[in-house]
Coordinates of C-alpha atoms in Angstrom, one line a residue:
X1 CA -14.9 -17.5 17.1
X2 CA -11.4 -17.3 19.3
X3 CA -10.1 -14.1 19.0
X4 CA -6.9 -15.0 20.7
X5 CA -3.6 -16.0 19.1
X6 CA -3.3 -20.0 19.4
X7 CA -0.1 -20.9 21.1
X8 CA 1.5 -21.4 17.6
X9 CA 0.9 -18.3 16.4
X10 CA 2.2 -16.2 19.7
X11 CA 5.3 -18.1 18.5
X12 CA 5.6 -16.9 16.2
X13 CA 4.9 -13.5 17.3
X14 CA 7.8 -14.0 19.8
X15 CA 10.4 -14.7 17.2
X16 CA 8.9 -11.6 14.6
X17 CA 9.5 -9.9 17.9
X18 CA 13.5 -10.9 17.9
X19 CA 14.0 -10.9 14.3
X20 CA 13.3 -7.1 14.3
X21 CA 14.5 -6.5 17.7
X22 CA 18.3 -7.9 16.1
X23 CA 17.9 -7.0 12.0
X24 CA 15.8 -4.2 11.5
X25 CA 18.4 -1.4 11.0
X26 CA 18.2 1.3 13.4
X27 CA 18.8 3.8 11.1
X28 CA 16.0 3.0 9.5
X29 CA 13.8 2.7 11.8
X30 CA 14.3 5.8 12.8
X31 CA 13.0 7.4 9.5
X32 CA 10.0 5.6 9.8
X33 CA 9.2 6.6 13.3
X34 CA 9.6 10.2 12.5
X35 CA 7.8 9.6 9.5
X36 CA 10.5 11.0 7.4
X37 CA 11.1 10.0 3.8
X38 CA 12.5 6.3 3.4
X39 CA 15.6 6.2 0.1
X40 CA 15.2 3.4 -2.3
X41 CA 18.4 1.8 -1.0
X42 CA 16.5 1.5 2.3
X43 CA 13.4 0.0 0.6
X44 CA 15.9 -2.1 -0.9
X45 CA 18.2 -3.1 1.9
X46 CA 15.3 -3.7 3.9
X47 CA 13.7 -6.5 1.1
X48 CA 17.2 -7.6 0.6
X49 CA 16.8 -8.8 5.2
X50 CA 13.6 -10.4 4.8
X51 CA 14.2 -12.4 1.9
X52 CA 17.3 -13.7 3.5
X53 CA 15.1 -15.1 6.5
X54 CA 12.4 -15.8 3.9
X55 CA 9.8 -13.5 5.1
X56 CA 9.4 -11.2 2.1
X57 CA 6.4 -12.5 0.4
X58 CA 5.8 -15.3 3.4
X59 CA 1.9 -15.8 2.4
X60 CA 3.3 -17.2 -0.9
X61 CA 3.5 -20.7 -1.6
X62 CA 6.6 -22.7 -0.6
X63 CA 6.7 -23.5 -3.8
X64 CA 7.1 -20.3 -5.1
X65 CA 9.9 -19.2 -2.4
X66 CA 7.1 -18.1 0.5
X67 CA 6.6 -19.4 3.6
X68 CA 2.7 -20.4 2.9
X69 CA 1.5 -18.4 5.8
X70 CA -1.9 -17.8 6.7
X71 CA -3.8 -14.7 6.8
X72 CA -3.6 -14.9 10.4
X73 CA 0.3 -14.9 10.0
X74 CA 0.5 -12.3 7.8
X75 CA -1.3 -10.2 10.3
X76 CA 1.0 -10.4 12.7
X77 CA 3.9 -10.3 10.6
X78 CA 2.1 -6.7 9.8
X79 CA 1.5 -5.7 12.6
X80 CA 4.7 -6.4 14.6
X81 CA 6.7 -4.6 11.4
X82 CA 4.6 -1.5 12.1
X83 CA 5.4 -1.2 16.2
X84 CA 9.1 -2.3 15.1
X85 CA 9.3 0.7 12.6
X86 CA 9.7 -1.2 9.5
X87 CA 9.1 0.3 6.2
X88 CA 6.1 -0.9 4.7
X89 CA 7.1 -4.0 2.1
X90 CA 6.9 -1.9 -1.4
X91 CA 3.5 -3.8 -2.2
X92 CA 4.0 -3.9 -6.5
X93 CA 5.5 -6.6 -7.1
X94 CA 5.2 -8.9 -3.8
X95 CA 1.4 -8.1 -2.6
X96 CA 0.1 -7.4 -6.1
X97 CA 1.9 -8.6 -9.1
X98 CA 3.0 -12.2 -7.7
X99 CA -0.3 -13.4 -6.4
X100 CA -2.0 -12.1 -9.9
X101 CA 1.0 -14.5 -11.4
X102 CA 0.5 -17.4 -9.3
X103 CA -3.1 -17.2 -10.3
X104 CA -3.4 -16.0 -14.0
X105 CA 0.6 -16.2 -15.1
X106 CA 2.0 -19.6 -17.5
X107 CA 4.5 -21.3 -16.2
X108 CA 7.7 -19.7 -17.9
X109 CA 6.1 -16.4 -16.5
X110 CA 6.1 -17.4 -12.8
X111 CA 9.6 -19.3 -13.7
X112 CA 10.8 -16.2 -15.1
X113 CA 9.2 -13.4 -12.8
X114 CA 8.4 -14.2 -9.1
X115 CA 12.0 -14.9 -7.9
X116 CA 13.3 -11.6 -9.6
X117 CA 10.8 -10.1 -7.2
X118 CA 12.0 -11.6 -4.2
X119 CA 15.5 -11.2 -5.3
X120 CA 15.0 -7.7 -6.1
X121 CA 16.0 -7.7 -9.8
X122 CA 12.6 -6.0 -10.7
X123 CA 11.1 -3.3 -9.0
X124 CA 7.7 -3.1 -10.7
X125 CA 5.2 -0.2 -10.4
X126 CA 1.7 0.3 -11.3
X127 CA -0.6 1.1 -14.4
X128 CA -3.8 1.4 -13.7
X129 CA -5.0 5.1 -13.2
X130 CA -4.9 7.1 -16.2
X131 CA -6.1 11.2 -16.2
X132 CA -9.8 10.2 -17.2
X133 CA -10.3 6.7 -15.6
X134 CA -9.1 6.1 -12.1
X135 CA -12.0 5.1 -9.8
X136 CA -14.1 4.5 -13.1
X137 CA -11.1 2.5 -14.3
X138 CA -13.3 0.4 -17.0
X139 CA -13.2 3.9 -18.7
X140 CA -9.2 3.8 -19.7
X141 CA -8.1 4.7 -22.7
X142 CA -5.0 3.6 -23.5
X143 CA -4.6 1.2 -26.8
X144 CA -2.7 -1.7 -27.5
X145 CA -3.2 -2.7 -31.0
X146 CA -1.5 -6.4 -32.2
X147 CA 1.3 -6.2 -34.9
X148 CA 2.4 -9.6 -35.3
X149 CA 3.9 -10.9 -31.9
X150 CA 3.8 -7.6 -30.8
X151 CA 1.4 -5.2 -29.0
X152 CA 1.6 -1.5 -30.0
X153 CA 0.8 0.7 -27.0
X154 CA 0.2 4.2 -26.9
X155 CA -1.7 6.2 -24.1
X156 CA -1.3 7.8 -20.4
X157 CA -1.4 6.5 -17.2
X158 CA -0.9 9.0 -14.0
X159 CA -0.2 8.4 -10.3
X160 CA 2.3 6.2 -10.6
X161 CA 3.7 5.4 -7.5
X162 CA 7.5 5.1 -6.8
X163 CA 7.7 4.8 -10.3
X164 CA 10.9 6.5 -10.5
X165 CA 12.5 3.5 -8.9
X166 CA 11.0 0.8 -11.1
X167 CA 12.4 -1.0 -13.9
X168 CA 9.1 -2.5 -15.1
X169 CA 5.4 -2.0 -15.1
X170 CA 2.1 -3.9 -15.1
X171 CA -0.9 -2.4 -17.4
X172 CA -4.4 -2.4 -18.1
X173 CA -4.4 -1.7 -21.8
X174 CA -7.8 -1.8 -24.0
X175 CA -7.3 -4.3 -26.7
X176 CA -11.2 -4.1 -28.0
X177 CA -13.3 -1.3 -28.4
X178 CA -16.7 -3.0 -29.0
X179 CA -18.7 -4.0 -26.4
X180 CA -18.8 -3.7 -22.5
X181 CA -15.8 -1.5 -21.6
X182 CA -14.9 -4.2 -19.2
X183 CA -14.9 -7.1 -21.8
X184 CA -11.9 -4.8 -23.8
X185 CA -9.4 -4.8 -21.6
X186 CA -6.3 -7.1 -21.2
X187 CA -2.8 -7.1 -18.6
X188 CA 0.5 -6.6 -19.8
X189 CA 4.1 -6.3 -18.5
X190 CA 6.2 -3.7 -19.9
X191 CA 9.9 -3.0 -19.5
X192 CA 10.4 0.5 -18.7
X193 CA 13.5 0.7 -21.0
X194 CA 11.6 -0.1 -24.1
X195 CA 11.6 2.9 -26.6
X196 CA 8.7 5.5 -26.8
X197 CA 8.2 5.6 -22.9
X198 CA 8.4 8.8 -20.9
X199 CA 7.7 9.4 -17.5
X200 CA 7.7 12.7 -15.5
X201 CA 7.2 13.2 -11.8
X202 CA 4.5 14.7 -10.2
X203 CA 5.1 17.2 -7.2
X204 CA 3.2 16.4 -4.2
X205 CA 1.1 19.3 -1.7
X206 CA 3.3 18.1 1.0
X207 CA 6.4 18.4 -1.2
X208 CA 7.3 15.4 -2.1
X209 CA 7.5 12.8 -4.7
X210 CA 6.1 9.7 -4.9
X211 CA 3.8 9.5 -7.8
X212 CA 4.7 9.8 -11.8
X213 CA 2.7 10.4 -15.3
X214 CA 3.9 7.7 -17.6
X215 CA 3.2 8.4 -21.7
X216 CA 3.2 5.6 -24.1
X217 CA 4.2 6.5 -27.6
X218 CA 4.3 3.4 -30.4
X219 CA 5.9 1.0 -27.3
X220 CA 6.1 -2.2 -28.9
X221 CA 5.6 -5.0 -25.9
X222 CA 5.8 -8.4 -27.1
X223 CA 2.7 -10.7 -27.1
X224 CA 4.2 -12.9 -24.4
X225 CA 4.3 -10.2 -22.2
X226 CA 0.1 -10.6 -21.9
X227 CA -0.9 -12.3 -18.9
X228 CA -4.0 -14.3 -18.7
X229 CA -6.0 -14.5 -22.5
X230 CA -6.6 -11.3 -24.3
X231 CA -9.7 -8.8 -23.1
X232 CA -9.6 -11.0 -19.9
X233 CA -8.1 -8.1 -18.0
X234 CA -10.9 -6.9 -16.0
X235 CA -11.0 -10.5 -13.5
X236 CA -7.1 -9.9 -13.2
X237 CA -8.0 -5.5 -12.2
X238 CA -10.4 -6.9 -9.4
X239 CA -8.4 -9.9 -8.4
X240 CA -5.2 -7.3 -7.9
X241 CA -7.5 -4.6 -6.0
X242 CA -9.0 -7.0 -3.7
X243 CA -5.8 -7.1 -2.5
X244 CA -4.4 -3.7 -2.6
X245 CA -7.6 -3.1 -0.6
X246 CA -6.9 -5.3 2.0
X247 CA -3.5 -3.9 2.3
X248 CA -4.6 -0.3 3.1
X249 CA -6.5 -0.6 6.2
X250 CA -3.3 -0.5 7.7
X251 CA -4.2 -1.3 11.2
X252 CA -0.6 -1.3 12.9
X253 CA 0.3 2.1 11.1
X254 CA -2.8 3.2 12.7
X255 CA -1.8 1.6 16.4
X256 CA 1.6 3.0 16.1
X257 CA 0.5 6.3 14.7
X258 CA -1.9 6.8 18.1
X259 CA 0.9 5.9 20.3
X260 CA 3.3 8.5 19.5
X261 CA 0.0 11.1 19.4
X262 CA -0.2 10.1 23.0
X263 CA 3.8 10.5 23.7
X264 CA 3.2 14.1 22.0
X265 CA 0.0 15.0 23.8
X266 CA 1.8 13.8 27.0
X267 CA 4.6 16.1 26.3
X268 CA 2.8 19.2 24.9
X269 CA 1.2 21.8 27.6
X270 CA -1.3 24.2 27.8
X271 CA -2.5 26.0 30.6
X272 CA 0.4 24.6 32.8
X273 CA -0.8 21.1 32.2
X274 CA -0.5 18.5 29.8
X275 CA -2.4 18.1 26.4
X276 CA -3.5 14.6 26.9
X277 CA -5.2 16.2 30.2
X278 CA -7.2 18.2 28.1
X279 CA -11.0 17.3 28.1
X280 CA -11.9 18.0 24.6
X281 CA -8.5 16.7 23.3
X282 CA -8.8 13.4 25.4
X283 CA -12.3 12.8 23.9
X284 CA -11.3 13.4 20.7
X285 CA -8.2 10.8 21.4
X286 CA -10.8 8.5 23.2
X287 CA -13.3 8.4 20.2
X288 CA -10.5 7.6 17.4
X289 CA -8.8 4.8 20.1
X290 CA -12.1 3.2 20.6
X291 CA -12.7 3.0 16.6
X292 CA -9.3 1.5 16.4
X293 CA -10.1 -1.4 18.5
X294 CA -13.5 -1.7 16.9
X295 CA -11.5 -1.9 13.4
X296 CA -9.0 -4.3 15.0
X297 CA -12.0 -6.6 16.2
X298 CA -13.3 -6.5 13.1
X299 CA -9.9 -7.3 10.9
X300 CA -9.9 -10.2 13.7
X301 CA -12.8 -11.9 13.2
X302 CA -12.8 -11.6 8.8
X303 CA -9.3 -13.0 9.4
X304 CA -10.7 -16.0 11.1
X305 CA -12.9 -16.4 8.7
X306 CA -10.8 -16.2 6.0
X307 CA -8.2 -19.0 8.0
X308 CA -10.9 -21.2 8.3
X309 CA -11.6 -21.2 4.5
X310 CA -14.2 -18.6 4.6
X311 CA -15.4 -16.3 1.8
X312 CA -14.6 -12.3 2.5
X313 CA -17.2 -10.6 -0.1
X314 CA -17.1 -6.8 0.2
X315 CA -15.6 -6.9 3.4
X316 CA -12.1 -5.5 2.2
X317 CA -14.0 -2.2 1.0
X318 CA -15.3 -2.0 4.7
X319 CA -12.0 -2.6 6.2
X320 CA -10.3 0.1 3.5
X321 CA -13.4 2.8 4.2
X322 CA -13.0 2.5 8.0
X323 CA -9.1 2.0 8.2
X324 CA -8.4 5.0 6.3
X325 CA -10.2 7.1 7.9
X326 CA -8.8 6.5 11.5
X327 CA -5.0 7.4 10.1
X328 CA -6.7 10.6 8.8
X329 CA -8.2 11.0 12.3
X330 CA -4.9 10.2 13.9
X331 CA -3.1 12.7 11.2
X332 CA -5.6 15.4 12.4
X333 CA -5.0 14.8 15.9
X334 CA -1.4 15.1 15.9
X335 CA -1.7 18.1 13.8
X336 CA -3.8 19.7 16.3
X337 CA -1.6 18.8 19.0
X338 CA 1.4 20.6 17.0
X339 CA -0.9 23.6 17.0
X340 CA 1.5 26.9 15.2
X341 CA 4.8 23.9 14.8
X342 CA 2.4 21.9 12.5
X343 CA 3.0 24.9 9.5
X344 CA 3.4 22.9 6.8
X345 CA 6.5 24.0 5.3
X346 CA 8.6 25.9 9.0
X347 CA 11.6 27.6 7.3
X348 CA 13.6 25.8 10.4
X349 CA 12.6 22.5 8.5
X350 CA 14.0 23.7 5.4
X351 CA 17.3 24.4 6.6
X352 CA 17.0 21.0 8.1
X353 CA 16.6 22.3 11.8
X354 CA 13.8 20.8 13.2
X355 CA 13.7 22.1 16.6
X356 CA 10.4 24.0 16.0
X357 CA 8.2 21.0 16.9
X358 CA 8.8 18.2 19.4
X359 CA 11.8 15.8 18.9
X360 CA 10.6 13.2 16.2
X361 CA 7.4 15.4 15.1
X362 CA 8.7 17.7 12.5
X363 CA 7.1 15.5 9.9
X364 CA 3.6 14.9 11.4
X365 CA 1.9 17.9 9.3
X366 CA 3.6 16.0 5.9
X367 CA 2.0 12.7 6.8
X368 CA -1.3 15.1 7.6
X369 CA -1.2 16.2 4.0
X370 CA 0.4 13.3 2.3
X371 CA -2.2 10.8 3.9
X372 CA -5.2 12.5 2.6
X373 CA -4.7 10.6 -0.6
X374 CA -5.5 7.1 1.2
X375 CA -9.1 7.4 1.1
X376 CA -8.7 8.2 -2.9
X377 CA -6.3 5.7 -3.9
X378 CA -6.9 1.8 -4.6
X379 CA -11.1 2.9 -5.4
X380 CA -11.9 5.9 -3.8
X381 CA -14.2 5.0 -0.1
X382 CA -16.9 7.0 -2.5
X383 CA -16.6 3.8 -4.6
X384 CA -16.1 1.2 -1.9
X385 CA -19.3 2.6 -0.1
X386 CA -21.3 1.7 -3.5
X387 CA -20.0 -2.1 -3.3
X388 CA -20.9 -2.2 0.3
X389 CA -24.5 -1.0 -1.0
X390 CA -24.8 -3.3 -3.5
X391 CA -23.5 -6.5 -1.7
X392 CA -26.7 -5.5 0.9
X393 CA -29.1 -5.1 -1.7
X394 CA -28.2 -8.1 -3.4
X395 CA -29.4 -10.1 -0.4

């Protein structure tokens, strides 16, 4: 196995490097450096760029508007975004919704759908979790009855992210009650719009909000809306999460995240010299920097693998287990290294004067307490430890 970039793919790495370098708006990525909160019209504006150049959704098909790249491409595409300070591509309807089109989706559906993705006519979110059945998703409750061409749907779903912003949303409904709870379950688009749908936000520890209880009451969805057959929806659930899993190891967050921790840490004093000096701070640095490139070794190799036609079984769970934790490790560090200007809520920051921690730090102890939900959401690592178990018994 060659762990190195082929000449090709540095290449392409060269001209990510001047894309960004020239179209990546400053002003943006200066919010996502300080880690401060990034508008819908910046999400937007910054979709609105790449799909220009054609590098929104470039690992889909050319046929479907992509540019058919590999997963090594994508990596680096990734990664480069990350140490550019690009916002993270809203995943909903590019990462999670198009390839589960492309796969399971008729023909009028992908004619209809994927370039309103790219084009940013939809902005979809997610219904999966409901208040009883988010790890244990087979356990969701919420019913969609047939009436004629039309489903009936009433129920809950919860943590709904950025669903504020979206105009439509993607469901697991139960359309059978007998039998294996997976065997009941089906995938349907909804239009947010329809009649009978409410949706209230939900107030983050950090402050902010990001996340949204939808309710469901009588919401007629026409039949045409199903994707894949009826009670089918279970192979779509773990065809989506397999990649929303991938997605979260978020290596380059993680690589960028450690930089500035080292910026701070060289910036920062005590006891008349500087942080990073620090023996027990330096370890603690030196242990989560050598995990890092451990995890990037790892991603590496799968995603040679993978480019060489390769089957990944439960290694996604390993690389979402493993990369969350290092941006939590990286969280605590910088919060440590903030010491008293970490408080979470500094009445300087609420009067929007940020001067009480370091220039471009003010947000670090939000990301702290934001980013403790990553090793919860997309299967909790509780759960993705259990698949790792069971893939090595099964052998």
């Amino acid at each position: 196995m060659d762990l190195d970039y082929s000449p090709q793919e540095r290449a392409f790495q060269a001209d990510l490097r001047d894309f960004l370098a020239e179209h990546l708006p400053r002003d943006i990525a200066a919010k996502v450096t300080a880690r401060r909160e990034v508008s819908k019209d910046d999400m937007e504006r910054w979709h609105a760029i790449l799909n220009a150049r054609g590098w929104l959704a470039g690992s889909w098909p050319k046929a479907f508007g992509g540019e058919g790249w590999g997963p090594i491409e994508q990596h680096v595409f990734e990664e480069e975004c990350c140490l550019a300070g690009a916002p993270r591509i809203v995943p909903f309807g590019v990462k999670m919704l198009g390839p589960v089109l492309m796969q399971f989706g008729t023909p009028e559906q992908q004619a209809d759908l994927l370039p309103r993705i790219l084009d940013g006519t939809d902005w979809w979110c997610q219904g999966y979790s409901e208040p009883g059945a988010g790890s244990d998703l087979a356990s969701l409750k919420t019913r969609a009855d047939r009436d004629g061409d039309h489903y009936v749907i009433n129920g809950q779903k919860t943590w709904t992210t950025l669903g504020q912003y979206a105009n439509r949303i993607f469901c697991l409904v139960r359309t059978k009650v007998d039998g294996k709870p997976q065997e009941g379950i089906s995938f349907v688009l909804v239009d947010l719009d329809s009649p009978g749908i409410e949706m209230r936000p939900i107030r983050l520890i950090e402050g902010g909000y990001e996340v949204n209880e939808v309710f469901f009451t009588d919401v007629r969805v026409p039949v045409a809306n199903l994707v894949g057959a009826e009670n089918e929806g279970w192979t779509i659930a773990k065809f989506l999460l397999g990649h929303e899993r991938t997605n979260i190891a978020g290596v380059g967050f993680s690589v960028q995240a450690l930089e500035q921790v080292k910026s701070l840490a060289r910036q920062i004093t005590r006891n008349g010299r500087p942080l990073i000096q620090n023996t027990l701070f330096a370890a603690r640095l030196a242990r989560i920097e050598a995990e890092l490139d451990a995890m990037k070794i790892t991603n590496l190799r799968m995603l040679a693998r993978a480019a060489q036609g390769g089957r990944l079984g439960a290694e996604p769970s390993m690389l979402k287990i493993k990369g969350t934790e290092i941006r939590q490790a990286i969280n605590d560090l910088a919060r440590r290294a903030l010491g008293p200007a970490a408080a979470p809520f500094p009445s300087e920051d609420l009067d929007g004067n940020l001067s009480i921690a370091p220039e471009g730090h003010a947000h670090d102890a939000a990301s702290y307490f934001n980013n403790r939900k990553i090793s919860i959401y997309g299967g909790s690592n509780e759960i993705q430890r259990n698949i790792l178990a069971k893939g090595m018994m099964a052998r």
